[in-house]
Amino acid sequence: MRTVVLLLIMGIVDLSIGQRYSQFHWLSHLRARRQHAGWQAEDVDCPLECDCPSTFPTAMYCHSRNLQHVPYVPSHIKYVYLQRNQITGIQDGVFNNATNLVWVVLFHNQLNSDKIGKNVFSKLKNLDRLLLDHNELTRVPPNLPKSITDLRLGHNKISKILPNSFEGMADLTTLQLQANLIEDIGGVFKGLKSLTMLDMRKNKLRKIPDNLPERLHQLYLEFNNIESVPAGFLTMYPKLQFFRLAHNKLTDKGLPSGVFNISTLVELDLSFNKLEKIPVVSRNLENLYLQANKIKEFSLSSFCSTIDMTNFSKLRMLRLDANEISARDIPAEAAYCLRRVAFIDV
C-alpha cells in the first residue's frame, strides 16, 4: 500500500511539473528525464522534435520534420533551423526564452501573415539573419529587429510594403524580395544605409524603385515590367557594380543618352528586352549581356569613342545572340577596341 501511495505521489509531482511549464518545456523535461534513465542522448535541453548535437551546442536542427508549429527553443540556442516543414503561424512569445538567437531559418514552410504575431521577432535584439523565403506571406512581418543584416522574403505573395516595414534597420546589407507581387515600392528603402544587395526579380514593377541606398552594390530587377531608366540614375549610386534588367520592356526611347556610361559598373544585363541599338557603355564595363533584343547593327562607338593603343574597352564578355546581326557585321577595328574580350556570342 505504501508503495502505491509513493507511486501516486511521484505521478502527481511529474504532473505538477507538466502544468507549470508549457507544452514544449514539458517535452524538454521528458528528454532530460530520458537521459537520466540511461538513454543515449546527445543533448540535454532540446525538444524531442529536434536535434541539438554536442558538436554544435548553440544550434538546434528541426528541418524536414513535418512540424506544424515552432517547438520550444532553449535559452542557450543561437541558431535555429526550421526549414522545410509545414509551419503556418508563429505566436507571440515563442522566442521569448531564446532572446540571443542570431539565425532563424524558416524557408519552405506555409507561413501566413495573419498567423504571425506582431511581436514575434521584436525581442531578438541580436538577430542577424532571418530567412522567410518560400512561404505564403502577404506582407513583411512587423517590428523586425534593427540588428538584422540578411533578410530573405523571396517567393512569397507580398504585393505591398508598408512605409515603416524596414524602419531603423540601418545594418541591413542583403534584402531579397524576388518572386512576389510588388508593383510599386515607394521610398521604403531610404533609411537602409548599409544595403549593398537588393533582389527584386520576378515582381510587377513598372519602374526602377526610388530612393535606393547610396551604398548599393548589386541591383537585380529581372522579370518585371520596367520600360525605362531615369536620366542620371547610375550617378546617384556610385558603388553600383552589378545591374540586371533582363526580361523587362526596355526600348531605346527609355534609355537616355549615356545612362550606362558610368565607370563603376562591372556587369550590365539588358537581355530579353526590345532594344534596337547597343547603348553606350563605360570602358570599364567587363560583362555586357544584350541577347534576345532587336539590335540591327554593331556600333563600335558604343564601346570606344576613339580607338588607339591606349584607349580600349575592358569588356571580357559580350553576348549579342538572338538579335538581327551576325559575325559579319563586326568591323575589323573591333580587334583594337575590344582587345580584352574573351568571348563574343553573335
Tab-separated table of C-alpha atoms in Angstrom:
chain	number	residue	atom	x	y	z
A	1	MET	CA	0.000	0.000	0.000
A	2	ARG	CA	2.795	2.415	0.890
A	3	THR	CA	4.415	1.618	-2.470
A	4	VAL	CA	1.203	2.508	-4.333
A	5	VAL	CA	0.879	5.797	-2.423
A	6	LEU	CA	4.506	6.614	-3.182
A	7	LEU	CA	3.970	5.981	-6.890
A	8	LEU	CA	0.884	8.185	-6.890
A	9	ILE	CA	2.823	10.981	-5.200
A	10	MET	CA	5.557	10.645	-7.798
A	11	GLY	CA	2.953	10.839	-10.545
A	12	ILE	CA	1.449	13.958	-9.022
A	13	VAL	CA	4.885	15.550	-8.828
A	14	ASP	CA	5.516	14.828	-12.502
A	15	LEU	CA	2.063	16.130	-13.380
A	16	SER	CA	2.679	19.356	-11.485
A	17	ILE	CA	5.889	19.852	-13.444
A	18	GLY	CA	3.965	19.451	-16.684
A	19	GLN	CA	1.410	22.042	-15.575
A	20	ARG	CA	3.982	24.639	-14.533
A	21	TYR	CA	5.732	24.588	-17.921
A	22	SER	CA	4.408	24.977	-21.432
A	23	GLN	CA	3.890	22.020	-23.709
A	24	PHE	CA	7.350	22.456	-25.206
A	25	HIS	CA	9.067	22.786	-21.820
A	26	TRP	CA	7.375	19.512	-20.908
A	27	LEU	CA	8.924	17.813	-23.951
A	28	SER	CA	12.313	19.145	-22.900
A	29	HIS	CA	11.722	17.807	-19.379
A	30	LEU	CA	10.924	14.375	-20.811
A	31	ARG	CA	14.130	14.398	-22.826
A	32	ALA	CA	16.192	15.267	-19.753
A	33	ARG	CA	14.450	12.532	-17.741
A	34	ARG	CA	15.148	10.061	-20.557
A	35	GLN	CA	18.846	10.813	-20.391
A	36	HIS	CA	18.949	10.245	-16.627
A	37	ALA	CA	17.196	6.931	-17.211
A	38	GLY	CA	20.177	5.763	-19.234
A	39	TRP	CA	19.098	6.609	-22.814
A	40	GLN	CA	21.862	7.605	-25.230
A	41	ALA	CA	21.200	11.294	-25.974
A	42	GLU	CA	23.493	13.927	-27.411
A	43	ASP	CA	21.662	16.851	-25.861
A	44	VAL	CA	20.073	17.668	-22.524
A	45	ASP	CA	17.877	20.715	-23.142
A	46	CYS	CA	16.379	20.129	-26.568
A	47	PRO	CA	12.812	19.455	-27.776
A	48	LEU	CA	12.079	15.896	-28.882
A	49	GLU	CA	11.227	17.102	-32.395
A	50	CYS	CA	14.747	18.446	-32.974
A	51	ASP	CA	18.447	17.642	-32.690
A	52	CYS	CA	20.923	19.719	-30.692
A	53	PRO	CA	24.280	17.998	-31.286
A	54	SER	CA	27.032	18.427	-28.742
A	55	THR	CA	29.442	19.334	-31.555
A	56	PHE	CA	27.352	22.499	-32.188
A	57	PRO	CA	25.934	23.277	-28.738
A	58	THR	CA	24.217	26.527	-29.770
A	59	ALA	CA	22.430	25.099	-32.828
A	60	MET	CA	19.002	23.430	-32.979
A	61	TYR	CA	18.130	21.418	-36.092
A	62	CYS	CA	14.404	20.921	-36.719
A	63	HIS	CA	14.321	20.906	-40.523
A	64	SER	CA	12.274	18.458	-42.614
A	65	ARG	CA	10.318	17.040	-39.640
A	66	ASN	CA	6.748	17.743	-40.830
A	67	LEU	CA	6.373	20.219	-37.961
A	68	GLN	CA	3.228	22.332	-37.806
A	69	HIS	CA	4.440	24.647	-35.049
A	70	VAL	CA	7.677	26.189	-33.797
A	71	PRO	CA	8.921	23.999	-30.931
A	72	TYR	CA	10.250	25.265	-27.621
A	73	VAL	CA	13.651	26.908	-28.127
A	74	PRO	CA	16.074	26.568	-25.167
A	75	SER	CA	17.694	29.747	-23.896
A	76	HIS	CA	21.244	28.778	-24.934
A	77	ILE	CA	20.322	28.306	-28.612
A	78	LYS	CA	21.594	30.895	-31.116
A	79	TYR	CA	20.889	29.168	-34.432
A	80	VAL	CA	17.532	27.510	-35.123
A	81	TYR	CA	16.833	25.658	-38.369
A	82	LEU	CA	13.132	25.110	-39.096
A	83	GLN	CA	13.132	24.973	-42.890
A	84	ARG	CA	11.075	22.545	-44.982
A	85	ASN	CA	8.248	21.955	-42.547
A	86	GLN	CA	4.511	22.739	-42.540
A	87	ILE	CA	4.511	25.659	-40.103
A	88	THR	CA	1.658	28.076	-40.846
A	89	GLY	CA	1.977	30.549	-37.974
A	90	ILE	CA	4.158	31.820	-35.131
A	91	GLN	CA	2.578	33.126	-31.948
A	92	ASP	CA	3.970	35.984	-29.887
A	93	GLY	CA	6.275	34.719	-27.153
A	94	VAL	CA	7.597	31.657	-28.974
A	95	PHE	CA	11.148	33.030	-28.952
A	96	ASN	CA	10.962	34.862	-25.623
A	97	ASN	CA	13.046	32.195	-23.893
A	98	ALA	CA	15.802	32.444	-26.532
A	99	THR	CA	16.413	36.145	-26.969
A	100	ASN	CA	20.042	35.539	-28.010
A	101	LEU	CA	19.041	33.990	-31.326
A	102	VAL	CA	21.323	35.011	-34.187
A	103	TRP	CA	19.848	32.975	-37.060
A	104	VAL	CA	16.211	31.963	-37.598
A	105	VAL	CA	15.754	29.803	-40.700
A	106	LEU	CA	12.123	29.253	-41.757
A	107	PHE	CA	12.186	28.969	-45.546
A	108	HIS	CA	9.966	26.442	-47.345
A	109	ASN	CA	7.107	26.421	-44.846
A	110	GLN	CA	3.494	27.617	-45.136
A	111	LEU	CA	3.727	30.803	-43.082
A	112	ASN	CA	0.656	33.016	-43.297
A	113	SER	CA	0.933	36.723	-42.428
A	114	ASP	CA	-2.327	36.650	-40.469
A	115	LYS	CA	-0.926	33.912	-38.249
A	116	ILE	CA	2.297	35.677	-37.280
A	117	GLY	CA	2.208	37.685	-34.035
A	118	LYS	CA	3.043	41.383	-34.180
A	119	ASN	CA	5.970	40.992	-31.783
A	120	VAL	CA	7.273	37.526	-32.662
A	121	PHE	CA	10.765	38.790	-33.544
A	122	SER	CA	10.826	42.101	-31.649
A	123	LYS	CA	12.759	40.826	-28.599
A	124	LEU	CA	15.526	39.196	-30.650
A	125	LYS	CA	17.964	42.087	-30.322
A	126	ASN	CA	20.910	40.040	-31.671
A	127	LEU	CA	19.143	38.549	-34.692
A	128	ASP	CA	21.418	38.693	-37.732
A	129	ARG	CA	19.714	36.509	-40.350
A	130	LEU	CA	16.007	35.908	-40.869
A	131	LEU	CA	15.136	33.571	-43.724
A	132	LEU	CA	11.422	33.550	-44.577
A	133	ASP	CA	11.538	32.803	-48.303
A	134	HIS	CA	9.217	30.279	-49.979
A	135	ASN	CA	6.185	30.815	-47.751
A	136	GLU	CA	2.687	32.300	-48.093
A	137	LEU	CA	3.388	35.760	-46.665
A	138	THR	CA	1.359	38.682	-47.998
A	139	ARG	CA	3.251	41.379	-46.078
A	140	VAL	CA	6.551	41.981	-44.316
A	141	PRO	CA	6.354	40.848	-40.663
A	142	PRO	CA	6.091	43.878	-38.330
A	143	ASN	CA	8.555	45.039	-35.680
A	144	LEU	CA	11.619	43.356	-37.129
A	145	PRO	CA	14.827	43.709	-35.071
A	146	LYS	CA	17.114	46.541	-36.137
A	147	SER	CA	20.090	44.171	-35.863
A	148	ILE	CA	19.210	42.110	-38.973
A	149	THR	CA	21.790	42.188	-41.772
A	150	ASP	CA	20.319	39.476	-44.042
A	151	LEU	CA	16.536	39.389	-44.654
A	152	ARG	CA	15.052	36.958	-47.177
A	153	LEU	CA	11.410	37.313	-48.169
A	154	GLY	CA	11.535	35.960	-51.709
A	155	HIS	CA	8.964	33.596	-53.209
A	156	ASN	CA	6.003	34.798	-51.161
A	157	LYS	CA	2.806	36.687	-52.057
A	158	ILE	CA	3.762	40.182	-50.926
A	159	SER	CA	2.024	42.833	-53.034
A	160	LYS	CA	2.591	45.953	-50.957
A	161	ILE	CA	5.258	47.045	-48.484
A	162	LEU	CA	4.238	49.486	-45.753
A	163	PRO	CA	6.400	52.633	-45.388
A	164	ASN	CA	7.710	51.608	-41.942
A	165	SER	CA	8.432	47.955	-42.773
A	166	PHE	CA	12.224	48.429	-42.633
A	167	GLU	CA	12.323	51.416	-40.311
A	168	GLY	CA	15.527	51.717	-38.285
A	169	MET	CA	17.211	48.742	-39.996
A	170	ALA	CA	20.426	50.635	-40.683
A	171	ASP	CA	22.552	47.451	-40.550
A	172	LEU	CA	20.627	45.567	-43.251
A	173	THR	CA	23.035	44.646	-46.073
A	174	THR	CA	21.098	41.977	-48.033
A	175	LEU	CA	17.388	42.160	-48.883
A	176	GLN	CA	15.715	39.556	-51.069
A	177	LEU	CA	12.177	40.250	-52.286
A	178	GLN	CA	12.214	38.295	-55.536
A	179	ALA	CA	9.205	36.365	-56.854
A	180	ASN	CA	6.478	38.370	-55.125
A	181	LEU	CA	3.632	40.541	-56.470
A	182	ILE	CA	5.084	44.006	-55.828
A	183	GLU	CA	4.051	46.762	-58.253
A	184	ASP	CA	5.377	49.869	-56.507
A	185	ILE	CA	7.843	50.106	-53.648
A	186	GLY	CA	7.684	53.821	-52.812
A	187	GLY	CA	10.556	55.075	-50.662
A	188	VAL	CA	10.757	52.209	-48.163
A	189	PHE	CA	14.496	51.682	-48.789
A	190	LYS	CA	15.542	55.226	-47.978
A	191	GLY	CA	16.876	54.568	-44.467
A	192	LEU	CA	18.747	51.354	-45.298
A	193	LYS	CA	22.182	52.953	-45.185
A	194	SER	CA	24.127	49.666	-45.260
A	195	LEU	CA	22.163	47.893	-48.010
A	196	THR	CA	24.514	46.537	-50.676
A	197	MET	CA	22.343	43.888	-52.374
A	198	LEU	CA	18.689	44.248	-53.415
A	199	ASP	CA	16.948	41.456	-55.290
A	200	MET	CA	13.528	42.285	-56.732
A	201	ARG	CA	13.407	39.881	-59.651
A	202	LYS	CA	10.075	38.443	-60.772
A	203	ASN	CA	7.746	41.103	-59.440
A	204	LYS	CA	5.393	43.527	-61.207
A	205	LEU	CA	7.491	46.680	-61.055
A	206	ARG	CA	6.757	49.245	-63.746
A	207	LYS	CA	9.679	51.469	-62.834
A	208	ILE	CA	13.004	51.295	-61.024
A	209	PRO	CA	12.451	51.875	-57.277
A	210	ASP	CA	13.101	55.376	-55.937
A	211	ASN	CA	15.355	56.422	-53.061
A	212	LEU	CA	17.670	53.433	-53.203
A	213	PRO	CA	20.582	53.414	-50.728
A	214	GLU	CA	23.799	55.011	-51.980
A	215	ARG	CA	25.904	52.009	-50.942
A	216	LEU	CA	24.040	49.640	-53.244
A	217	HIS	CA	26.466	47.255	-54.925
A	218	GLN	CA	24.102	44.771	-56.622
A	219	LEU	CA	20.648	45.536	-58.045
A	220	TYR	CA	18.622	42.721	-59.608
A	221	LEU	CA	15.386	43.720	-61.385
A	222	GLU	CA	14.921	40.971	-63.964
A	223	PHE	CA	11.444	39.765	-64.994
A	224	ASN	CA	9.484	42.953	-64.296
A	225	ASN	CA	7.605	45.458	-66.479
A	226	ILE	CA	10.181	48.262	-66.479
A	227	GLU	CA	10.165	50.406	-69.630
A	228	SER	CA	12.859	52.979	-68.908
A	229	VAL	CA	15.898	54.012	-66.851
A	230	PRO	CA	15.834	57.555	-65.399
A	231	ALA	CA	18.435	60.004	-66.697
A	232	GLY	CA	21.440	60.173	-64.384
A	233	PHE	CA	20.215	57.126	-62.460
A	234	LEU	CA	23.625	55.494	-62.032
A	235	THR	CA	25.319	58.720	-60.966
A	236	MET	CA	23.244	58.564	-57.775
A	237	TYR	CA	24.686	55.145	-56.916
A	238	PRO	CA	28.475	55.402	-57.275
A	239	LYS	CA	29.120	51.961	-55.773
A	240	LEU	CA	26.753	50.005	-58.036
A	241	GLN	CA	28.691	47.343	-59.954
A	242	PHE	CA	26.122	44.690	-60.912
A	243	PHE	CA	22.918	45.906	-62.591
A	244	ARG	CA	20.486	43.409	-64.121
A	245	LEU	CA	17.427	44.459	-66.111
A	246	ALA	CA	16.850	41.374	-68.257
A	247	HIS	CA	13.320	40.323	-69.218
A	248	ASN	CA	11.714	43.753	-68.994
A	249	LYS	CA	10.171	46.112	-71.582
A	250	LEU	CA	13.113	48.425	-72.256
A	251	THR	CA	13.274	50.282	-75.569
A	252	ASP	CA	15.835	52.709	-76.993
A	253	LYS	CA	13.442	55.537	-76.173
A	254	GLY	CA	13.536	54.544	-72.497
A	255	LEU	CA	17.343	54.822	-72.256
A	256	PRO	CA	18.672	58.403	-72.004
A	257	SER	CA	21.955	59.077	-73.766
A	258	GLY	CA	24.952	57.787	-71.805
A	259	VAL	CA	22.852	56.471	-68.929
A	260	PHE	CA	25.126	53.394	-68.643
A	261	ASN	CA	28.391	55.233	-69.290
A	262	ILE	CA	29.421	55.004	-65.643
A	263	SER	CA	32.934	53.905	-64.726
A	264	THR	CA	31.966	51.863	-61.640
A	265	LEU	CA	29.688	49.430	-63.482
A	266	VAL	CA	31.220	45.963	-63.952
A	267	GLU	CA	28.245	43.901	-65.183
A	268	LEU	CA	25.174	45.047	-67.121
A	269	ASP	CA	22.401	42.682	-68.205
A	270	LEU	CA	19.876	44.099	-70.689
A	271	SER	CA	18.990	40.827	-72.376
A	272	PHE	CA	15.458	39.892	-73.435
A	273	ASN	CA	14.208	43.442	-73.988
A	274	LYS	CA	13.253	45.470	-77.092
A	275	LEU	CA	16.457	47.409	-77.789
A	276	GLU	CA	17.398	48.132	-81.396
A	277	LYS	CA	20.796	49.702	-80.703
A	278	ILE	CA	23.736	48.884	-78.457
A	279	PRO	CA	23.737	51.542	-75.712
A	280	VAL	CA	26.911	53.488	-74.933
A	281	VAL	CA	28.716	51.873	-72.010
A	282	SER	CA	31.788	52.675	-69.944
A	283	ARG	CA	35.178	51.350	-70.978
A	284	ASN	CA	35.460	49.807	-67.524
A	285	LEU	CA	32.466	47.520	-68.072
A	286	GLU	CA	33.537	43.851	-68.107
A	287	ASN	CA	30.338	41.879	-68.853
A	288	LEU	CA	27.540	43.024	-71.174
A	289	TYR	CA	24.501	40.892	-71.952
A	290	LEU	CA	22.315	42.040	-74.861
A	291	GLN	CA	20.999	38.765	-76.241
A	292	ALA	CA	17.387	38.417	-77.391
A	293	ASN	CA	16.779	42.056	-78.303
A	294	LYS	CA	16.137	43.623	-81.748
A	295	ILE	CA	19.611	45.045	-82.369
A	296	LYS	CA	20.244	45.620	-86.068
A	297	GLU	CA	23.798	46.949	-86.171
A	298	PHE	CA	27.129	46.605	-84.364
A	299	SER	CA	28.136	50.110	-83.283
A	300	LEU	CA	31.765	50.132	-82.170
A	301	SER	CA	31.317	53.663	-80.824
A	302	SER	CA	29.144	52.191	-78.071
A	303	PHE	CA	32.334	50.767	-76.577
A	304	CYS	CA	35.103	53.150	-77.738
A	305	SER	CA	34.617	56.794	-78.756
A	306	THR	CA	38.183	56.761	-80.085
A	307	ILE	CA	40.373	53.799	-80.968
A	308	ASP	CA	44.107	53.767	-80.333
A	309	MET	CA	46.714	51.751	-78.432
A	310	THR	CA	45.928	53.366	-75.073
A	311	ASN	CA	42.134	53.730	-75.263
A	312	PHE	CA	40.269	50.439	-75.347
A	313	SER	CA	37.403	48.705	-73.620
A	314	LYS	CA	37.901	46.355	-70.656
A	315	LEU	CA	34.982	44.233	-71.853
A	316	ARG	CA	35.573	40.485	-71.438
A	317	MET	CA	32.129	39.021	-72.167
A	318	LEU	CA	29.722	40.271	-74.850
A	319	ARG	CA	26.523	38.478	-75.790
A	320	LEU	CA	24.602	39.597	-78.848
A	321	ASP	CA	22.992	36.327	-79.901
A	322	ALA	CA	19.304	36.208	-80.882
A	323	ASN	CA	19.443	39.689	-82.437
A	324	GLU	CA	19.314	40.833	-86.058
A	325	ILE	CA	23.075	40.923	-86.633
A	326	SER	CA	25.742	38.346	-87.426
A	327	ALA	CA	29.510	37.983	-87.064
A	328	ARG	CA	29.933	39.650	-90.476
A	329	ASP	CA	28.589	42.899	-89.003
A	330	ILE	CA	31.505	43.225	-86.560
A	331	PRO	CA	34.104	45.632	-88.066
A	332	ALA	CA	37.792	44.755	-88.173
A	333	GLU	CA	38.602	47.665	-85.854
A	334	ALA	CA	36.836	45.798	-83.072
A	335	ALA	CA	40.052	43.838	-82.565
A	336	TYR	CA	41.660	47.020	-81.200
A	337	CYS	CA	38.722	48.385	-79.222
A	338	LEU	CA	37.639	45.025	-77.750
A	339	ARG	CA	41.095	43.504	-77.376
A	340	ARG	CA	40.303	42.039	-73.924
A	341	VAL	CA	37.121	40.276	-74.961
A	342	ALA	CA	37.415	36.532	-74.420
A	343	PHE	CA	34.005	35.672	-75.830
A	344	ILE	CA	31.554	37.310	-78.242
A	345	ASP	CA	28.346	35.419	-78.914
A	346	VAL	CA	26.554	36.702	-82.011
